[in-house]
C-alpha positions as a Python dict, from the first residue, in 0.01 Angstrom:
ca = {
    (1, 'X'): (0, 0, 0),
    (2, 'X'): (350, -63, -78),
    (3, 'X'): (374, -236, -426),
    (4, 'X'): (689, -166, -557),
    (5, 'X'): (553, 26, -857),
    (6, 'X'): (662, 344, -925),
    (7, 'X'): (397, 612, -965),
    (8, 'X'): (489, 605, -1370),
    (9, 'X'): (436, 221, -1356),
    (10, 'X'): (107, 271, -1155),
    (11, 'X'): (-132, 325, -1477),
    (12, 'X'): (-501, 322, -1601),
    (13, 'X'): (-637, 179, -1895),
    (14, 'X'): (-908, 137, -2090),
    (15, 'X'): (-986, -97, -2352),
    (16, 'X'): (-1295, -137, -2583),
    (17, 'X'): (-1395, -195, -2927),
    (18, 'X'): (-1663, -94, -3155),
    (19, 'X'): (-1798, -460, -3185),
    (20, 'X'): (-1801, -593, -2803),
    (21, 'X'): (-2051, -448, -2555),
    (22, 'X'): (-1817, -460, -2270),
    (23, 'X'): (-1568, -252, -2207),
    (24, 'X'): (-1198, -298, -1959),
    (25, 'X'): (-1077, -110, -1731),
    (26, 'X'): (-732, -166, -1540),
    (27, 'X'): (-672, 84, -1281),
    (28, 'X'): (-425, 153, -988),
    (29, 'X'): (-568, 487, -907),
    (30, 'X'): (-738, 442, -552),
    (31, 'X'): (-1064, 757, -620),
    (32, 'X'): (-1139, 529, -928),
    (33, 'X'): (-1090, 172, -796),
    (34, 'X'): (-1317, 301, -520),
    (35, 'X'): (-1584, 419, -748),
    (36, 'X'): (-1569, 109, -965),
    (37, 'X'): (-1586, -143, -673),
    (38, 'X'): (-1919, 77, -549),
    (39, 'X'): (-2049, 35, -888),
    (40, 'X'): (-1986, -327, -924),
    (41, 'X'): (-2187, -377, -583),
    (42, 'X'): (-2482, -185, -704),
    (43, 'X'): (-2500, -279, -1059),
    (44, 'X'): (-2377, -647, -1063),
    (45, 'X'): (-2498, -734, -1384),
    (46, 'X'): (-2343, -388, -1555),
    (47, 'X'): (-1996, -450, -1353),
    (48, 'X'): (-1762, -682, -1243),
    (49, 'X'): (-1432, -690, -1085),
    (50, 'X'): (-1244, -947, -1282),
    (51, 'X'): (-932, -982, -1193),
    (52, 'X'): (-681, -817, -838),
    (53, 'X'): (-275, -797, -927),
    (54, 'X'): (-221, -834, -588),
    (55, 'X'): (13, -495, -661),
    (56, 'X'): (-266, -332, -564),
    (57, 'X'): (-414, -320, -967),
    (58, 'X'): (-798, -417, -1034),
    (59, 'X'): (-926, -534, -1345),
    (60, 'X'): (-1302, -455, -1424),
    (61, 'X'): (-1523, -548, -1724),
    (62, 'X'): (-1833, -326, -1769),
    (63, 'X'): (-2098, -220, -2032),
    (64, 'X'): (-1932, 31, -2247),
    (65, 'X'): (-2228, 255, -2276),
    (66, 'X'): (-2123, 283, -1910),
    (67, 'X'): (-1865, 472, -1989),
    (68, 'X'): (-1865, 860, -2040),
    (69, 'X'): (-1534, 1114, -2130),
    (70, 'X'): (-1557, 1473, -1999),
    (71, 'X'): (-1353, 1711, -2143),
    (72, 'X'): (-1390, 2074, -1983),
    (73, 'X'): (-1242, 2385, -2107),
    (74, 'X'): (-983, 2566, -1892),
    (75, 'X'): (-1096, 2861, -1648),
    (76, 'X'): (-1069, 3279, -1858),
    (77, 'X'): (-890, 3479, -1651),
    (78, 'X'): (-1211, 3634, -1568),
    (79, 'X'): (-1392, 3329, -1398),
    (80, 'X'): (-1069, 3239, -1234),
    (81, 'X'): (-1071, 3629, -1055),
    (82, 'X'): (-1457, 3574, -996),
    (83, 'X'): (-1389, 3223, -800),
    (84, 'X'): (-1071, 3363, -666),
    (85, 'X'): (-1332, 3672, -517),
    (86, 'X'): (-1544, 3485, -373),
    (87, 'X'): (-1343, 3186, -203),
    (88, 'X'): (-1189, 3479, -8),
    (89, 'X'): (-1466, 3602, 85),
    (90, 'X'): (-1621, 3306, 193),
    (91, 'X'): (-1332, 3190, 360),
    (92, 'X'): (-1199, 2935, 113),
    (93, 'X'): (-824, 2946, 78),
    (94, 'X'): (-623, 2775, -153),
    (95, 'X'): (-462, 2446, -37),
    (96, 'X'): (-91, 2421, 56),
    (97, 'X'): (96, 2141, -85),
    (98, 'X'): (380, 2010, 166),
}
């Protein structure tokens, strides 16, 4: 979808205090507008798209205890030479950006 937006402008945010239950989030990023919208669908009264840009942004409220942040820690050397092993030998190559 052509918006006009450059990819910088094209942002995700999150809002939510420590005294409301819901939570906002404003996304442009199509994996996560996806996921939200699904969630919305199932979970009506947990969800709700409130508000589309028309720039292709969506604006969701949801319960905040919704909401989880995963931070993982980056690959050793050693696990990345063990999943580099066996990729290969499974056949899985590494994908080629154009």
């Amino acid at each position: 979808m052509k918006t006009g937006l450059t990819r910088k402008q094209k942002v995700t945010e999150f809002y939510f205090n420590e005294h409301d239950d819901l939570a906002e989030i404003y996304t442009h990023n199509t994996d996560l507008k996806k996921r939200l919208l699904a969630y919305a669908k199932e979970y009506p009264e947990l969800c709700q798209l409130t508000e589309d840009d028309e720039q292709g942004g969506l604006r969701f409220e949801l319960d905040k205890h919704r909401i989880g942040i995963r931070l993982t820690a980056p690959y050793s050397p050693e696990r990345r030479a063990a999943s580099s092993q066996r990729g290969k030998k499974y056949g899985i190559q590494k994908k080629l950006l154009p």
